mmCIF file of C-alpha atoms in Angstrom:
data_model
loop_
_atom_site.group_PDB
_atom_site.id
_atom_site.type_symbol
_atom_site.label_atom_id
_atom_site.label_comp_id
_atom_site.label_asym_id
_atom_site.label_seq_id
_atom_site.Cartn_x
_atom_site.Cartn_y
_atom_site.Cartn_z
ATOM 1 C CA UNK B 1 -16.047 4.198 9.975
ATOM 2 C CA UNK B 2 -18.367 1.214 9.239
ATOM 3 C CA UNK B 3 -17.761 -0.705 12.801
ATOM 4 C CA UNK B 4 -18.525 -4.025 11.323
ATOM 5 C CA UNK B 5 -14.991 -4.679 10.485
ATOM 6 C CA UNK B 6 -12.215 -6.606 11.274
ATOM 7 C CA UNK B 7 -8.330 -5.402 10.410
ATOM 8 C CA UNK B 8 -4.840 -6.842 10.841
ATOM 9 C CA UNK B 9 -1.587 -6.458 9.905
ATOM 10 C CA UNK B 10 1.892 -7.500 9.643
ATOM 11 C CA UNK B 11 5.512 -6.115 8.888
ATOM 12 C CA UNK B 12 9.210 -7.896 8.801
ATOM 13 C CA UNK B 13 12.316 -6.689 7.992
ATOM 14 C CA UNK B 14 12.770 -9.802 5.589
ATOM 15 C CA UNK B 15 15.462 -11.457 5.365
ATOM 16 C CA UNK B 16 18.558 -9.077 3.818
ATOM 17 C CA UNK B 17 17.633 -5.881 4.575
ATOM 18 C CA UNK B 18 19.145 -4.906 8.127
ATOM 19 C CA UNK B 19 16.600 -2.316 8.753
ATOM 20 C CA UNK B 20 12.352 -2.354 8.273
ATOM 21 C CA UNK B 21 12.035 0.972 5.889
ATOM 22 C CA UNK B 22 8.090 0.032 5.759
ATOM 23 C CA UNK B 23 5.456 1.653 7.689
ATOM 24 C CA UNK B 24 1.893 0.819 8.727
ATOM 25 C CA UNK B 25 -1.426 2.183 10.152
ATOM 26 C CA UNK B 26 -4.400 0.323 11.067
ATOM 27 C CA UNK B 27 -7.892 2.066 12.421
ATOM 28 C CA UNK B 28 -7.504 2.879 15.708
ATOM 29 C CA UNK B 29 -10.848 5.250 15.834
ATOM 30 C CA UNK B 30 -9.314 7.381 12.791
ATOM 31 C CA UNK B 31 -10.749 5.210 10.364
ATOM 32 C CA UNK B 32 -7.689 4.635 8.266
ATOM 33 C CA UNK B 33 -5.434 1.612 6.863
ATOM 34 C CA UNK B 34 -2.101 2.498 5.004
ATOM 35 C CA UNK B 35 1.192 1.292 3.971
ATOM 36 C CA UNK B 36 4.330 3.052 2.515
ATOM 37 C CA UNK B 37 7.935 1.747 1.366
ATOM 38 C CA UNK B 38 10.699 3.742 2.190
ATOM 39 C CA UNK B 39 13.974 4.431 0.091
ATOM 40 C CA UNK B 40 16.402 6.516 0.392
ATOM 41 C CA UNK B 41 20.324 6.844 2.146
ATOM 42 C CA UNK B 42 20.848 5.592 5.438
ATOM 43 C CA UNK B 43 17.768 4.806 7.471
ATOM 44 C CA UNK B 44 16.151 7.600 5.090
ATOM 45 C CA UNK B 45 13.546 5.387 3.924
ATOM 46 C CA UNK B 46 12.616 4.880 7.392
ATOM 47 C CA UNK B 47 11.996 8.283 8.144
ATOM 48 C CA UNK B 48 9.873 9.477 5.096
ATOM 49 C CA UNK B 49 7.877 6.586 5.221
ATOM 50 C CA UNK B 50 6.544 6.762 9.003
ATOM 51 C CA UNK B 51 6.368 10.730 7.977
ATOM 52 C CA UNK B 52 4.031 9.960 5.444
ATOM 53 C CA UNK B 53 1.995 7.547 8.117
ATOM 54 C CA UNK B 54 2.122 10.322 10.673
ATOM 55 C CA UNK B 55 0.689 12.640 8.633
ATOM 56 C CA UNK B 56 -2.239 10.770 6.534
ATOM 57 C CA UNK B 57 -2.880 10.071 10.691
ATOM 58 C CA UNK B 58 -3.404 13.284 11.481
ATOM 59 C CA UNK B 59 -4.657 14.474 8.616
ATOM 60 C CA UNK B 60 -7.757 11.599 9.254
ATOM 61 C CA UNK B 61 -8.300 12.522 12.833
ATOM 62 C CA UNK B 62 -9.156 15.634 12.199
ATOM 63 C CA UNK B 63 -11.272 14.677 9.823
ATOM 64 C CA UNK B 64 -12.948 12.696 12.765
ATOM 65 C CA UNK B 65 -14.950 9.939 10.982
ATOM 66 C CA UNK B 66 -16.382 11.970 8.603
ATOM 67 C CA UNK B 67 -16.696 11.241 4.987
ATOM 68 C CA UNK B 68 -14.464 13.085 2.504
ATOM 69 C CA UNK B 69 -14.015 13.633 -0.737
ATOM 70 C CA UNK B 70 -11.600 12.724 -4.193
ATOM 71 C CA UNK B 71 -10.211 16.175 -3.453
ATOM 72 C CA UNK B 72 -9.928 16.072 0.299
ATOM 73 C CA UNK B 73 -7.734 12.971 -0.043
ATOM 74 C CA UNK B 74 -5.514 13.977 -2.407
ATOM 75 C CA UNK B 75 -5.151 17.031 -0.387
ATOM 76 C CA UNK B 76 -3.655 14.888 2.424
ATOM 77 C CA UNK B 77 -1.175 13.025 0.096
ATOM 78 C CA UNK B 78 0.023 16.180 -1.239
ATOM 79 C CA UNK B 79 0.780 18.509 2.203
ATOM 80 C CA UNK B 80 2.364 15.296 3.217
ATOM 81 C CA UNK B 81 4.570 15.168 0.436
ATOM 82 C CA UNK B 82 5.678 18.502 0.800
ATOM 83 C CA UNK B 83 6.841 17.876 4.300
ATOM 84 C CA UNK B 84 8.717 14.754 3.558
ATOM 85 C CA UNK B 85 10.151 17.085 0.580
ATOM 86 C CA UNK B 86 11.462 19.998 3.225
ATOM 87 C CA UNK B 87 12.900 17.811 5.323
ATOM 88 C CA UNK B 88 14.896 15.790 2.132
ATOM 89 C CA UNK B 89 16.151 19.224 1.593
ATOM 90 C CA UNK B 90 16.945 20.557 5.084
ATOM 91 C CA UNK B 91 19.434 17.367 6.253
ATOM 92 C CA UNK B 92 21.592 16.230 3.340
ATOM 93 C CA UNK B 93 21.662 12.952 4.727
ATOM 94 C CA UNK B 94 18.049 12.544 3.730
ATOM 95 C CA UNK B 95 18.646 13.966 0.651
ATOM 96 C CA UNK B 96 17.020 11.685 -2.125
ATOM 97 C CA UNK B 97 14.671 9.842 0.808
ATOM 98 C CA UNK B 98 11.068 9.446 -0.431
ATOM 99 C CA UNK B 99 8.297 6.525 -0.272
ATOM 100 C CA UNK B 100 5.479 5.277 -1.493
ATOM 101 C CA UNK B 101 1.921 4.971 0.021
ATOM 102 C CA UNK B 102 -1.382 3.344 -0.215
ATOM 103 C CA UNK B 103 -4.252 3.987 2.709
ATOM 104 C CA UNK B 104 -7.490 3.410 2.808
ATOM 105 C CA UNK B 105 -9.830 5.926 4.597
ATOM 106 C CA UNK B 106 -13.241 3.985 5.669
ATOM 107 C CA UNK B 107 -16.644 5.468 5.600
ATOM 108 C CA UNK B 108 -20.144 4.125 5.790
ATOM 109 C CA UNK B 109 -20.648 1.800 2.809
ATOM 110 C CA UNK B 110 -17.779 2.861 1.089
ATOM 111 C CA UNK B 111 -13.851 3.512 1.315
ATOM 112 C CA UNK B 112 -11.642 6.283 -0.471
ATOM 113 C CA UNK B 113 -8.689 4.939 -1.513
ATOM 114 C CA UNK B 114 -5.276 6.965 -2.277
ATOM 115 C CA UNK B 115 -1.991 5.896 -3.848
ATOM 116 C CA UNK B 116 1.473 6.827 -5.138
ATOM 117 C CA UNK B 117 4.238 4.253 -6.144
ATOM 118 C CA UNK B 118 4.074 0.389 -6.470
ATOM 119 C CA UNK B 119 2.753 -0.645 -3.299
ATOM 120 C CA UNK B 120 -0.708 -2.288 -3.822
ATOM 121 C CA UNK B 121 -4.253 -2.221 -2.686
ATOM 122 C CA UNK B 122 -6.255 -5.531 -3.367
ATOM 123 C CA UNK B 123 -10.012 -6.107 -3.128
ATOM 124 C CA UNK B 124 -11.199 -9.932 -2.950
ATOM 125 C CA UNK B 125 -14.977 -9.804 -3.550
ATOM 126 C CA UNK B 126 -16.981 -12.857 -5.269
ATOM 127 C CA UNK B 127 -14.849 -15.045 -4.805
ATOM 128 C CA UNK B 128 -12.099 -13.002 -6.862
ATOM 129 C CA UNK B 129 -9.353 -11.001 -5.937
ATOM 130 C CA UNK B 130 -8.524 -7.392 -8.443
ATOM 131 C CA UNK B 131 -5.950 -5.438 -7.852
ATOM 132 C CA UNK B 132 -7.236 -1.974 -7.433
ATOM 133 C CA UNK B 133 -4.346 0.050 -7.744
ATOM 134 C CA UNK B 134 -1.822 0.794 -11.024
ATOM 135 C CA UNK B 135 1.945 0.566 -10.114
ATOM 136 C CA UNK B 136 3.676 3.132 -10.518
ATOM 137 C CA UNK B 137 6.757 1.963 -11.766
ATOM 138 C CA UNK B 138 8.943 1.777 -15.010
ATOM 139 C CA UNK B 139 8.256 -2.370 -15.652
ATOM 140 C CA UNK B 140 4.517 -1.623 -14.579
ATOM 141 C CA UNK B 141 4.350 0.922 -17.549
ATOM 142 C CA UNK B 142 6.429 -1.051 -20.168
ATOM 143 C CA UNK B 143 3.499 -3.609 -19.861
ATOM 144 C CA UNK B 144 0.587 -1.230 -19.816
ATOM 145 C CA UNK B 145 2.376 -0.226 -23.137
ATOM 146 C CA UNK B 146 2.972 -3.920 -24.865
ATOM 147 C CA UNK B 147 6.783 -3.305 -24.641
ATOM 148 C CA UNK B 148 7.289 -6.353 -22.277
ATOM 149 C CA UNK B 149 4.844 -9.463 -21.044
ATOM 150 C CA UNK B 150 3.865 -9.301 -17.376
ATOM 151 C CA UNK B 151 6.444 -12.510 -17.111
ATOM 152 C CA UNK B 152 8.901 -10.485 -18.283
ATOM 153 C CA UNK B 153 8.736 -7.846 -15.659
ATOM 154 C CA UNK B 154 8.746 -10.331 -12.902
ATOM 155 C CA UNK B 155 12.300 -10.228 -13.249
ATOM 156 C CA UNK B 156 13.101 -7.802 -15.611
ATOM 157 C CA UNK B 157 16.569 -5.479 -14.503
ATOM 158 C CA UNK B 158 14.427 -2.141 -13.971
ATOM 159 C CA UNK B 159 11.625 -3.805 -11.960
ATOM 160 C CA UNK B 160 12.414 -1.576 -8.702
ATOM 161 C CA UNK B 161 12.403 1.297 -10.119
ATOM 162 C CA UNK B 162 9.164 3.773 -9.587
ATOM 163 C CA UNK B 163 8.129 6.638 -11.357
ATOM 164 C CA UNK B 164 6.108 8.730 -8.913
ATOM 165 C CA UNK B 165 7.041 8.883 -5.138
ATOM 166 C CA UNK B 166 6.705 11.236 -2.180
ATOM 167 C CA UNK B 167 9.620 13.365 -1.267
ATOM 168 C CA UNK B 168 11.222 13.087 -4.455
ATOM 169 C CA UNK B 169 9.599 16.924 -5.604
ATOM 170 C CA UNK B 170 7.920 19.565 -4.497
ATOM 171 C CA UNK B 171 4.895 18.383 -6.129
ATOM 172 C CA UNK B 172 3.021 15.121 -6.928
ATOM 173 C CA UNK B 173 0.299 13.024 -9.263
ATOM 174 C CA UNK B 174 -1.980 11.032 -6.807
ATOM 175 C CA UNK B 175 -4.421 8.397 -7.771
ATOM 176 C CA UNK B 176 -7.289 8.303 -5.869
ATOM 177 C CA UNK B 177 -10.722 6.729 -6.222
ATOM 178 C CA UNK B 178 -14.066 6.413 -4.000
ATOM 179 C CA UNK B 179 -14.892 2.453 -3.969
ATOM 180 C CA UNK B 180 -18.234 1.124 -3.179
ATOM 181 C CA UNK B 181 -18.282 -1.608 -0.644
ATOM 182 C CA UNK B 182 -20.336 -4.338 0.012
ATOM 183 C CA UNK B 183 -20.450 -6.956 2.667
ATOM 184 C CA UNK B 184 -17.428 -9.139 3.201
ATOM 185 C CA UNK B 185 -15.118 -7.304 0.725
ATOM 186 C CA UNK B 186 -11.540 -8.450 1.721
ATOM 187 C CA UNK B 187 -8.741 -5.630 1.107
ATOM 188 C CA UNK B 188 -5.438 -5.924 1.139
ATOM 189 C CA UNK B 189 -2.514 -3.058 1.028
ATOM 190 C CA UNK B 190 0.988 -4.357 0.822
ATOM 191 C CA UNK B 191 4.672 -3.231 -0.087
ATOM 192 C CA UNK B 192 6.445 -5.106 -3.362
ATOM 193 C CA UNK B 193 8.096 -7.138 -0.608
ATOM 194 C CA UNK B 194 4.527 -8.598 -0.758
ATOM 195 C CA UNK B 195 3.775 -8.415 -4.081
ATOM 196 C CA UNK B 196 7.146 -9.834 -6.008
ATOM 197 C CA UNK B 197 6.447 -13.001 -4.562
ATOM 198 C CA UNK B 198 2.859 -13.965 -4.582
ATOM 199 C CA UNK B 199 0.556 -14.584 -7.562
ATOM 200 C CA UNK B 200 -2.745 -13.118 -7.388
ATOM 201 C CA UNK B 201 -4.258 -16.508 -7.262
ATOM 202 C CA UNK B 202 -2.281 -17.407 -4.240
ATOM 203 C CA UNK B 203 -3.503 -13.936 -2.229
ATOM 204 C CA UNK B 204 -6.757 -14.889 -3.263
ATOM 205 C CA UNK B 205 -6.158 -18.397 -1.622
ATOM 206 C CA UNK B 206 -5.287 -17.050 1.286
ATOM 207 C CA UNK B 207 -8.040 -14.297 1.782
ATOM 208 C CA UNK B 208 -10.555 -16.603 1.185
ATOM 209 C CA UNK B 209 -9.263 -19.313 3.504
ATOM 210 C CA UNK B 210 -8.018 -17.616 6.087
ATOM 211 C CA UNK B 211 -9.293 -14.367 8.896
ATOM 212 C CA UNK B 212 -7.017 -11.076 8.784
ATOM 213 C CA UNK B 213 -4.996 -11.943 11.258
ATOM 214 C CA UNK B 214 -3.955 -15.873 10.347
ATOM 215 C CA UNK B 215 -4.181 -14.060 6.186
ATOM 216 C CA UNK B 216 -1.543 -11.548 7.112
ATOM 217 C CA UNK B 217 0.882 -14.623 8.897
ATOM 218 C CA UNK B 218 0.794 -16.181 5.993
ATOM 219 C CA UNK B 219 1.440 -14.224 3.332
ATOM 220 C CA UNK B 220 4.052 -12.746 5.239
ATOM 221 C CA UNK B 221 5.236 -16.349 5.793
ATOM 222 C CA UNK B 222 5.361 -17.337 1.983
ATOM 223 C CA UNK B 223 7.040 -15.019 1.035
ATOM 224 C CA UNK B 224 9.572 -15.210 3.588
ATOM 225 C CA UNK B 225 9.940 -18.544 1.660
ATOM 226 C CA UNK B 226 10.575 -17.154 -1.593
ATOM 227 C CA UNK B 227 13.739 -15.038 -0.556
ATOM 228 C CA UNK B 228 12.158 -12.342 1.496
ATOM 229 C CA UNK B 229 14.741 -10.133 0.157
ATOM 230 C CA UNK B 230 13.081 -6.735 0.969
ATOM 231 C CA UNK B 231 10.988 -5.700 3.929
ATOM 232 C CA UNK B 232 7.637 -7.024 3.719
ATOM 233 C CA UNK B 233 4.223 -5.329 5.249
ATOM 234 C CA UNK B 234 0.339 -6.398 4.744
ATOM 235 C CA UNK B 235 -2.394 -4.718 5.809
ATOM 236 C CA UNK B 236 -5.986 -7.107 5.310
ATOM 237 C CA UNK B 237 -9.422 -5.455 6.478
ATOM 238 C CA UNK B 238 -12.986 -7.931 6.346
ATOM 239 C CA UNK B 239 -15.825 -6.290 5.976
ATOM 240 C CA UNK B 240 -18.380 -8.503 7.950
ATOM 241 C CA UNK B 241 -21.298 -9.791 6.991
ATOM 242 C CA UNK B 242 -21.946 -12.550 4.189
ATOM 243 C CA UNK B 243 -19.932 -12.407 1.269
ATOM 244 C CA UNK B 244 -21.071 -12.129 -2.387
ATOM 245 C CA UNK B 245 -21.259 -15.122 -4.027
#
């Protein structure tokens, strides 16, 4: 992992939900950064999500720093969606759990990037911030098809529902993409407890204001202030050194 980097993150339950169904990872030596969003029955959610978390872990330590590949990544996503699939199948009162995920897997002057559902990966750089990732989810695809405005799926009836998770089946589509990075790239992985709220303009705001640790408070904070109605997590990692301009 490129040591010139700074990462923080932040999860709450929000302000309905009685449990936190999110996990999180941040590099602790394994060189990884991920969120997933649990559903399922009761406390379900919970349990495929940190199963996904565990595994993408382990699946990066052994990889021990080294770089890997398109392939290798998917790989991870996939044996760890078969285990959160067994187990869905092996307790009935998982039955139906699944979740989504996003991580980021650092190397030297570049990251690999992996993703199933609707939670997000966002990359500020110039100034800008893109999302990086394509939801997942039935609204998501209505725009990408001209059926419905991107207003309209703000609150449109279907909006939570997504169309590829893990657990769900034996098998799964990943996206995943190698991404070139460049000194003081800003990234940001969050859950749609995130991502409802905020306009891209305002997560740019607040990356370009703010350090990981104060960025993550905040967003957390606004949109705690919007309703907060589902758990929210945010995961930002600075690359150091002087930003594009």
């Amino acid at each position: 992992m490129n040591a010139a980097i700074t990462v923080a993150a932040k999860t709450h339950c929000g302000r309905v939900r009685p449990i936190n169904e999110d996990s999180y990872l941040v590099p602790e030596g394994d060189s990884l950064a991920l969120v997933a969003d649990g559903m399922g029955g009761h406390r379900a959610g919970e349990v495929a999500s940190s199963m996904a978390a565990e595994a993408i872990r382990l699946s990066a330590r052994k990889a021990a720093g080294r770089d890997i590949s398109v392939k290798t990544a998917v790989s991870w996503v996939r044996q760890a969606n078969r285990a959160i699939y067994r187990a869905a199948n092996e307790d009935l009162s998982r039955s139906g759990m699944g979740t989504t995920l996003t991580f980021l897997y650092f190397m030297q002057g570049h990251v690999m990037l992996a993703h199933v559902g609707d939670s997000r990966c966002y990359l500020m750089r110039g100034g800008e911030v893109y999302q990086i990732t394509k939801d997942h989810s039935l609204v998501a695809e209505l725009v990408r098809k001209g059926e419905i405005t991107e207003e309209e799926a703000k609150d449109h009836p279907y909006r939570n529902i997504i169309t590829r998770a893990l657990g769900t089946d034996d098998t799964v589509a990943v996206d995943a993409q190698d991404v070139d990075t460049r000194p003081g790239d800003v990234f940001l992985l969050c859950t749609d407890g995130l991502s409802n709220y905020l306009e891209t303009s305002e997560i740019r705001d607040i990356l370009a204001e703010s350090p990981p640790q104060e960025a993550c408070e905040r967003l957390v904070d606004l949109a705690l202030d919007r309703g907060g109605r589902d758990n929210i997590t945010v995961v930002v990692a600075r690359l150091e050194g002087e930003a594009e301009r």
